Amino acid sequence: MSGSGIRFDGVTVAYDGTVVLDALDLVVEPGEVMALLGPSGSGKTTALRAAAGFVRPASGRVFLGDRDVTALPPHRRGIGMVVQQYALFPHMRVEDNVAFGLRARKVPRAEARERVAEALEMTGMGAYARRHPRELSGGQQQRVAIARALAIRPDVLLLDEPLSALDAQLRSGMLAELARLHRELPDVSILYVTHDQGEALTLADRIAVMDRARLKTCGTPQELYRAPADAFTASFVGNANLLPVTVGARGVTLAGAEIEVDTGGVAPGAPATLCVRPHLVGLGEGPNRLTGTVREIQWRGTTHRLYVEVDGHRVMADLRELKDPPVPGDPVDLHFAAEDAVLLPAGVDHG
């Protein structure tokens, strides 16, 4: 596998006059895992289908490596694709399902057998070659679907919500398997569609955040988590407290309290949104103190999550398991360090 990237150059897709993907400019580098993350209807699956060749852009071009593939049918693009429902042929044994794409490409039988065995071993399914899909668990069927995509030795692998049909434990295991596969196939570019932020944070080298048919922002998981560009990204990549504040000369004002934070040159008096991740909020006295009332508390095994009302806004605090947690109605003080808060443009109050 020589490896090639994916480039969307102003790609717009419309159905019956309704734009479902609006002028997408995005580059997936060779060997990179790019997650397309966003809510339903954001355009992420349409982008993947445009890369696969299942939808034709109304305008713009799609490139795989240096090849303009905009007008090419799917079978001539050299891509592997795994979809949510696996799409295995129930009457075929596992080995025949995996060989399907190779036969379509008229790969010689001996070479096809070798590639099928290699792909099944790579996905941990070598011992199941003679079984039918009905004899496999959901996780095993998904591994077969991935093996089928890998057998053609694609430069580009497209994954459309591949784990959403699995339970939490299986999903976690398959995430680890996908990460391992990518280490073994470092030249394969992967475009991974998901609405699960945990999957995106775990697997992706970069995340492209989509909303309402448009690309909102793109960056590494660390960049988007620690320094989101806007309130939508902050709320969609990890949990976030997003609180309306007024910018002052040396910080911001929240619920009558002076909060130290880097204002980034925003003019005093301007409205803004303060972003603080729940795990960075502490309980009790400390810098940037906020006083409120506990409205709800959830025990999560190793942590407690507190929902605290502060001047009509909800603030979440994820705390290491408390021996004597407060109860709803208790007054509490919360605090956070100035460097743990990020000032964003004024947006929707999610409090």
Short mmCIF file of C-alpha atoms in Angstrom, two decimals:
data_model
loop_
_atom_site.label_atom_id
_atom_site.label_comp_id
_atom_site.label_asym_id
_atom_site.label_seq_id
_atom_site.Cartn_x
_atom_site.Cartn_y
_atom_site.Cartn_z
CA MET A 1 0.00 0.00 0.00
CA SER A 2 1.58 3.20 -1.15
CA GLY A 3 -0.90 5.41 0.68
CA SER A 4 -2.88 8.38 -0.54
CA GLY A 5 -4.87 11.09 1.12
CA ILE A 6 -8.33 12.51 0.48
CA ARG A 7 -9.09 16.07 -0.59
CA PHE A 8 -12.48 17.73 -0.72
CA ASP A 9 -12.22 20.87 -2.83
CA GLY A 10 -15.36 23.00 -2.39
CA VAL A 11 -17.63 19.93 -2.42
CA THR A 12 -21.35 20.75 -2.32
CA VAL A 13 -24.10 18.12 -2.37
CA ALA A 14 -27.79 18.94 -2.70
CA TYR A 15 -30.94 16.81 -2.77
CA ASP A 16 -34.00 18.33 -4.46
CA GLY A 17 -32.54 21.79 -4.02
CA THR A 18 -31.69 21.31 -0.33
CA VAL A 19 -27.96 21.65 0.40
CA VAL A 20 -26.82 18.78 2.67
CA LEU A 21 -23.09 19.46 2.30
CA ASP A 22 -22.00 23.05 1.75
CA ALA A 23 -18.68 23.85 0.05
CA LEU A 24 -16.55 21.40 2.04
CA ASP A 25 -12.80 22.09 1.93
CA LEU A 26 -10.93 19.38 3.85
CA VAL A 27 -7.68 17.44 3.45
CA VAL A 28 -7.03 14.01 4.98
CA GLU A 29 -3.29 13.47 4.85
CA PRO A 30 -1.81 10.12 3.71
CA GLY A 31 -1.84 7.73 6.66
CA GLU A 32 -4.02 10.00 8.79
CA VAL A 33 -7.15 9.06 10.76
CA MET A 34 -9.68 11.87 10.32
CA ALA A 35 -12.94 11.72 12.26
CA LEU A 36 -15.99 13.54 10.95
CA LEU A 37 -17.90 14.41 14.11
CA GLY A 38 -21.28 16.07 14.34
CA PRO A 39 -24.98 15.64 15.10
CA SER A 40 -27.46 13.93 12.77
CA GLY A 41 -27.96 15.97 9.62
CA SER A 42 -24.62 17.77 9.90
CA GLY A 43 -23.34 16.48 6.54
CA LYS A 44 -20.71 14.05 7.79
CA THR A 45 -22.13 10.90 6.16
CA THR A 46 -22.78 12.81 2.93
CA ALA A 47 -19.09 13.79 2.87
CA LEU A 48 -18.10 10.15 3.28
CA ARG A 49 -20.49 9.04 0.54
CA ALA A 50 -19.04 11.72 -1.75
CA ALA A 51 -15.56 10.30 -1.11
CA ALA A 52 -16.86 6.80 -1.79
CA GLY A 53 -18.60 7.81 -5.02
CA PHE A 54 -22.15 7.03 -3.89
CA VAL A 55 -23.24 10.65 -4.32
CA ARG A 56 -22.19 13.07 -7.05
CA PRO A 57 -21.33 16.60 -5.94
CA ALA A 58 -23.37 19.46 -7.37
CA SER A 59 -20.09 21.38 -7.41
CA GLY A 60 -16.51 20.90 -6.27
CA ARG A 61 -14.03 18.06 -6.73
CA VAL A 62 -12.96 14.97 -4.78
CA PHE A 63 -9.34 13.79 -4.99
CA LEU A 64 -7.78 10.54 -3.77
CA GLY A 65 -4.09 11.27 -3.77
CA ASP A 66 -3.44 13.14 -7.02
CA ARG A 67 -6.40 11.52 -8.81
CA ASP A 68 -9.55 13.50 -9.45
CA VAL A 69 -12.15 10.80 -8.75
CA THR A 70 -15.24 13.04 -8.82
CA ALA A 71 -16.68 11.28 -11.87
CA LEU A 72 -15.41 7.76 -11.08
CA PRO A 73 -17.80 5.05 -9.86
CA PRO A 74 -17.10 3.53 -6.43
CA HIS A 75 -15.53 0.31 -7.71
CA ARG A 76 -12.84 2.26 -9.60
CA ARG A 77 -11.72 4.37 -6.63
CA GLY A 78 -9.73 1.70 -4.79
CA ILE A 79 -11.39 2.37 -1.44
CA GLY A 80 -12.47 0.08 1.38
CA MET A 81 -15.72 0.89 3.15
CA VAL A 82 -17.35 -0.36 6.35
CA VAL A 83 -20.91 0.68 7.15
CA GLN A 84 -23.00 0.57 10.30
CA GLN A 85 -25.02 -2.54 9.40
CA TYR A 86 -22.01 -4.60 8.19
CA ALA A 87 -23.80 -5.62 4.93
CA LEU A 88 -22.49 -9.20 4.99
CA PHE A 89 -24.05 -11.74 2.63
CA PRO A 90 -25.90 -14.20 4.91
CA HIS A 91 -25.67 -17.15 2.50
CA MET A 92 -21.88 -16.84 2.14
CA ARG A 93 -19.26 -18.14 4.53
CA VAL A 94 -16.93 -15.63 6.16
CA GLU A 95 -14.08 -16.35 3.74
CA ASP A 96 -16.37 -15.82 0.74
CA ASN A 97 -17.68 -12.53 2.16
CA VAL A 98 -14.11 -11.31 2.58
CA ALA A 99 -13.18 -12.46 -0.92
CA PHE A 100 -16.14 -10.71 -2.57
CA GLY A 101 -14.30 -7.51 -3.50
CA LEU A 102 -11.30 -9.47 -4.76
CA ARG A 103 -13.46 -11.52 -7.11
CA ALA A 104 -15.08 -8.35 -8.42
CA ARG A 105 -11.56 -7.10 -9.19
CA LYS A 106 -10.68 -10.45 -10.83
CA VAL A 107 -7.75 -11.09 -8.47
CA PRO A 108 -6.24 -14.53 -9.24
CA ARG A 109 -7.67 -17.25 -7.00
CA ALA A 110 -4.42 -18.19 -5.26
CA GLU A 111 -3.61 -14.56 -4.47
CA ALA A 112 -7.19 -13.98 -3.29
CA ARG A 113 -6.90 -16.91 -0.85
CA GLU A 114 -3.72 -15.39 0.58
CA ARG A 115 -5.27 -11.95 0.94
CA VAL A 116 -8.40 -13.35 2.62
CA ALA A 117 -6.31 -15.29 5.13
CA GLU A 118 -4.15 -12.21 5.79
CA ALA A 119 -7.17 -9.94 6.35
CA LEU A 120 -8.88 -12.43 8.64
CA GLU A 121 -5.73 -12.90 10.70
CA MET A 122 -5.28 -9.15 10.93
CA THR A 123 -8.78 -8.79 12.38
CA GLY A 124 -8.54 -11.81 14.67
CA MET A 125 -11.06 -13.84 12.65
CA GLY A 126 -8.77 -16.48 11.12
CA ALA A 127 -10.48 -19.31 13.00
CA TYR A 128 -13.94 -18.35 11.72
CA ALA A 129 -13.36 -18.52 7.95
CA ARG A 130 -15.83 -21.38 7.38
CA ARG A 131 -18.68 -19.97 9.45
CA HIS A 132 -21.73 -18.09 8.23
CA PRO A 133 -22.56 -14.59 9.52
CA ARG A 134 -25.52 -15.94 11.54
CA GLU A 135 -23.05 -17.99 13.60
CA LEU A 136 -21.12 -14.87 14.67
CA SER A 137 -21.67 -12.20 17.29
CA GLY A 138 -22.19 -8.58 16.31
CA GLY A 139 -18.59 -7.75 17.10
CA GLN A 140 -17.34 -10.70 15.04
CA GLN A 141 -19.50 -9.68 12.10
CA GLN A 142 -18.03 -6.19 12.27
CA ARG A 143 -14.52 -7.66 12.19
CA VAL A 144 -15.44 -9.60 9.06
CA ALA A 145 -16.75 -6.41 7.45
CA ILE A 146 -13.45 -4.70 8.23
CA ALA A 147 -11.50 -7.70 6.91
CA ARG A 148 -13.47 -7.51 3.65
CA ALA A 149 -12.57 -3.83 3.31
CA LEU A 150 -8.89 -4.51 4.03
CA ALA A 151 -8.60 -7.50 1.68
CA ILE A 152 -8.57 -5.25 -1.40
CA ARG A 153 -5.58 -3.44 0.17
CA PRO A 154 -7.08 0.02 -0.12
CA ASP A 155 -5.15 3.24 0.22
CA VAL A 156 -8.28 4.79 1.74
CA LEU A 157 -10.61 3.23 4.31
CA LEU A 158 -14.03 4.80 4.91
CA LEU A 159 -15.84 3.93 8.14
CA ASP A 160 -19.46 5.04 8.55
CA GLU A 161 -20.50 4.76 12.23
CA PRO A 162 -19.00 1.25 12.26
CA LEU A 163 -19.44 0.65 16.00
CA SER A 164 -22.83 2.21 16.70
CA ALA A 165 -24.66 -1.14 16.61
CA LEU A 166 -22.38 -2.66 19.26
CA ASP A 167 -22.81 -2.58 23.02
CA ALA A 168 -20.45 -0.45 25.13
CA GLN A 169 -18.00 -3.25 25.99
CA LEU A 170 -17.75 -4.51 22.41
CA ARG A 171 -17.38 -0.94 21.16
CA SER A 172 -14.45 -0.35 23.50
CA GLY A 173 -12.77 -3.54 22.32
CA MET A 174 -13.30 -2.72 18.64
CA LEU A 175 -11.89 0.78 19.16
CA ALA A 176 -8.71 -0.79 20.47
CA GLU A 177 -8.67 -3.16 17.49
CA LEU A 178 -9.07 -0.30 15.01
CA ALA A 179 -6.22 1.58 16.67
CA ARG A 180 -4.04 -1.54 16.46
CA LEU A 181 -4.98 -2.07 12.80
CA HIS A 182 -3.95 1.45 11.94
CA ARG A 183 -0.57 0.94 13.61
CA GLU A 184 -0.11 -2.13 11.39
CA LEU A 185 -1.30 -0.25 8.28
CA PRO A 186 0.29 3.17 8.73
CA ASP A 187 -0.07 4.17 5.06
CA VAL A 188 -3.86 3.77 4.96
CA SER A 189 -5.83 7.01 5.23
CA ILE A 190 -8.99 6.59 7.31
CA LEU A 191 -12.07 8.80 7.19
CA TYR A 192 -14.22 7.87 10.18
CA VAL A 193 -17.79 9.16 10.55
CA THR A 194 -19.20 9.18 14.08
CA HIS A 195 -21.46 11.14 16.41
CA ASP A 196 -19.65 9.60 19.40
CA GLN A 197 -17.08 12.04 20.73
CA GLY A 198 -15.33 9.30 22.72
CA GLU A 199 -14.61 7.35 19.53
CA ALA A 200 -13.29 10.47 17.81
CA LEU A 201 -11.07 11.47 20.74
CA THR A 202 -9.69 7.93 21.06
CA LEU A 203 -8.99 7.10 17.43
CA ALA A 204 -8.49 10.25 15.38
CA ASP A 205 -5.32 12.15 14.58
CA ARG A 206 -7.58 15.11 13.74
CA ILE A 207 -11.29 15.79 14.12
CA ALA A 208 -13.43 17.74 11.65
CA VAL A 209 -16.50 19.09 13.45
CA MET A 210 -19.57 19.39 11.23
CA ASP A 211 -22.83 21.28 11.84
CA ARG A 212 -25.73 22.14 9.52
CA ALA A 213 -23.97 20.91 6.37
CA ARG A 214 -20.83 22.95 7.01
CA LEU A 215 -17.39 22.34 8.45
CA LYS A 216 -17.15 24.27 11.73
CA THR A 217 -13.53 23.61 12.61
CA CYS A 218 -10.77 21.03 12.32
CA GLY A 219 -7.87 20.21 14.62
CA THR A 220 -6.24 17.60 16.80
CA PRO A 221 -8.34 16.16 19.63
CA GLN A 222 -6.14 18.02 22.13
CA GLU A 223 -6.58 21.34 20.31
CA LEU A 224 -10.34 21.05 20.08
CA TYR A 225 -10.69 19.89 23.68
CA ARG A 226 -8.34 22.35 25.35
CA ALA A 227 -8.86 25.39 23.13
CA PRO A 228 -12.15 25.08 21.21
CA ALA A 229 -12.89 27.82 18.69
CA ASP A 230 -16.54 28.25 19.61
CA ALA A 231 -19.29 27.09 21.96
CA PHE A 232 -20.62 24.43 19.56
CA THR A 233 -17.23 22.75 19.28
CA ALA A 234 -16.69 22.98 23.04
CA SER A 235 -20.02 21.28 23.73
CA PHE A 236 -19.60 18.61 21.06
CA VAL A 237 -16.00 17.62 21.81
CA GLY A 238 -16.22 16.62 25.47
CA ASN A 239 -18.47 17.97 28.20
CA ALA A 240 -18.20 21.68 28.90
CA ASN A 241 -19.58 24.37 31.15
CA LEU A 242 -20.48 27.25 28.82
CA LEU A 243 -21.34 30.32 30.84
CA PRO A 244 -22.31 33.82 29.65
CA VAL A 245 -19.92 36.46 30.99
CA THR A 246 -19.09 40.12 30.52
CA VAL A 247 -15.51 41.05 29.74
CA GLY A 248 -13.82 43.45 32.15
CA ALA A 249 -10.46 45.18 32.22
CA ARG A 250 -8.63 42.28 33.94
CA GLY A 251 -10.94 39.32 33.44
CA VAL A 252 -14.68 38.63 33.23
CA THR A 253 -17.71 38.96 35.46
CA LEU A 254 -19.89 35.93 36.12
CA ALA A 255 -22.84 35.98 38.54
CA GLY A 256 -21.42 39.09 40.15
CA ALA A 257 -18.04 37.45 40.75
CA GLU A 258 -14.77 38.62 39.22
CA ILE A 259 -13.13 35.80 37.28
CA GLU A 260 -9.49 35.81 36.25
CA VAL A 261 -9.06 34.58 32.70
CA ASP A 262 -7.05 35.52 29.62
CA THR A 263 -9.43 37.80 27.70
CA GLY A 264 -7.33 37.58 24.54
CA GLY A 265 -7.77 41.24 23.74
CA VAL A 266 -11.59 41.18 23.78
CA ALA A 267 -12.86 44.71 24.45
CA PRO A 268 -14.12 45.46 28.00
CA GLY A 269 -17.89 45.41 28.20
CA ALA A 270 -18.27 42.83 25.42
CA PRO A 271 -20.35 39.68 26.04
CA ALA A 272 -18.52 36.35 25.80
CA THR A 273 -18.83 32.68 26.77
CA LEU A 274 -16.59 31.13 29.41
CA CYS A 275 -15.68 27.47 28.81
CA VAL A 276 -14.52 25.31 31.73
CA ARG A 277 -14.34 21.53 31.55
CA PRO A 278 -16.18 19.80 34.46
CA HIS A 279 -13.14 17.80 35.61
CA LEU A 280 -11.23 21.07 36.11
CA VAL A 281 -13.81 22.45 38.55
CA GLY A 282 -12.99 21.94 42.24
CA LEU A 283 -15.17 21.94 45.35
CA GLY A 284 -14.59 24.41 48.21
CA GLU A 285 -12.43 27.51 48.58
CA GLY A 286 -10.08 28.45 45.78
CA PRO A 287 -9.37 30.88 42.96
CA ASN A 288 -12.24 32.10 40.79
CA ARG A 289 -14.80 31.07 43.38
CA LEU A 290 -18.44 30.60 42.45
CA THR A 291 -21.16 30.08 45.04
CA GLY A 292 -24.27 28.08 44.18
CA THR A 293 -26.79 25.45 45.20
CA VAL A 294 -26.55 21.72 44.47
CA ARG A 295 -29.46 20.66 42.25
CA GLU A 296 -28.40 17.09 41.41
CA ILE A 297 -25.58 14.68 42.23
CA GLN A 298 -24.69 11.53 40.30
CA TRP A 299 -22.37 8.78 41.51
CA ARG A 300 -20.32 7.41 38.61
CA GLY A 301 -18.16 4.83 40.35
CA THR A 302 -14.84 6.62 40.70
CA THR A 303 -16.34 10.10 40.50
CA HIS A 304 -19.29 12.19 41.57
CA ARG A 305 -20.83 14.66 39.16
CA LEU A 306 -22.39 17.71 40.79
CA TYR A 307 -24.89 19.92 39.02
CA VAL A 308 -24.81 23.27 40.75
CA GLU A 309 -27.04 26.26 40.05
CA VAL A 310 -25.03 29.48 40.03
CA ASP A 311 -27.14 32.58 39.49
CA GLY A 312 -29.57 30.69 37.24
CA HIS A 313 -26.85 28.83 35.29
CA ARG A 314 -26.00 25.14 35.63
CA VAL A 315 -22.37 24.33 36.41
CA MET A 316 -21.07 20.75 36.24
CA ALA A 317 -18.22 19.56 38.45
CA ASP A 318 -16.68 16.09 38.07
CA LEU A 319 -14.98 15.24 41.36
CA ARG A 320 -13.05 12.25 42.60
CA GLU A 321 -15.46 10.08 44.57
CA LEU A 322 -16.52 12.03 47.65
CA LYS A 323 -16.76 10.26 51.02
CA ASP A 324 -19.37 12.73 52.27
CA PRO A 325 -21.00 14.26 49.18
CA PRO A 326 -23.37 17.20 49.45
CA VAL A 327 -27.07 16.67 48.83
CA PRO A 328 -29.51 18.63 46.65
CA GLY A 329 -30.27 21.96 48.25
CA ASP A 330 -26.85 22.34 49.91
CA PRO A 331 -24.92 25.57 49.26
CA VAL A 332 -21.43 24.93 47.86
CA ASP A 333 -18.41 26.82 46.61
CA LEU A 334 -16.76 25.86 43.33
CA HIS A 335 -13.46 27.06 41.91
CA PHE A 336 -11.16 26.67 38.93
CA ALA A 337 -7.75 27.90 37.85
CA ALA A 338 -7.52 30.82 35.44
CA GLU A 339 -5.43 28.76 33.00
CA ASP A 340 -8.15 26.07 32.88
CA ALA A 341 -10.77 28.44 31.45
CA VAL A 342 -11.11 29.48 27.81
CA LEU A 343 -12.95 32.59 26.63
CA LEU A 344 -15.09 32.03 23.53
CA PRO A 345 -17.22 34.31 21.38
CA ALA A 346 -20.67 34.98 22.87
CA GLY A 347 -22.98 32.14 21.98
CA VAL A 348 -25.93 30.14 23.14
CA ASP A 349 -26.11 29.77 26.92
CA HIS A 350 -25.92 26.04 27.59
CA GLY A 351 -26.21 26.57 31.34
#
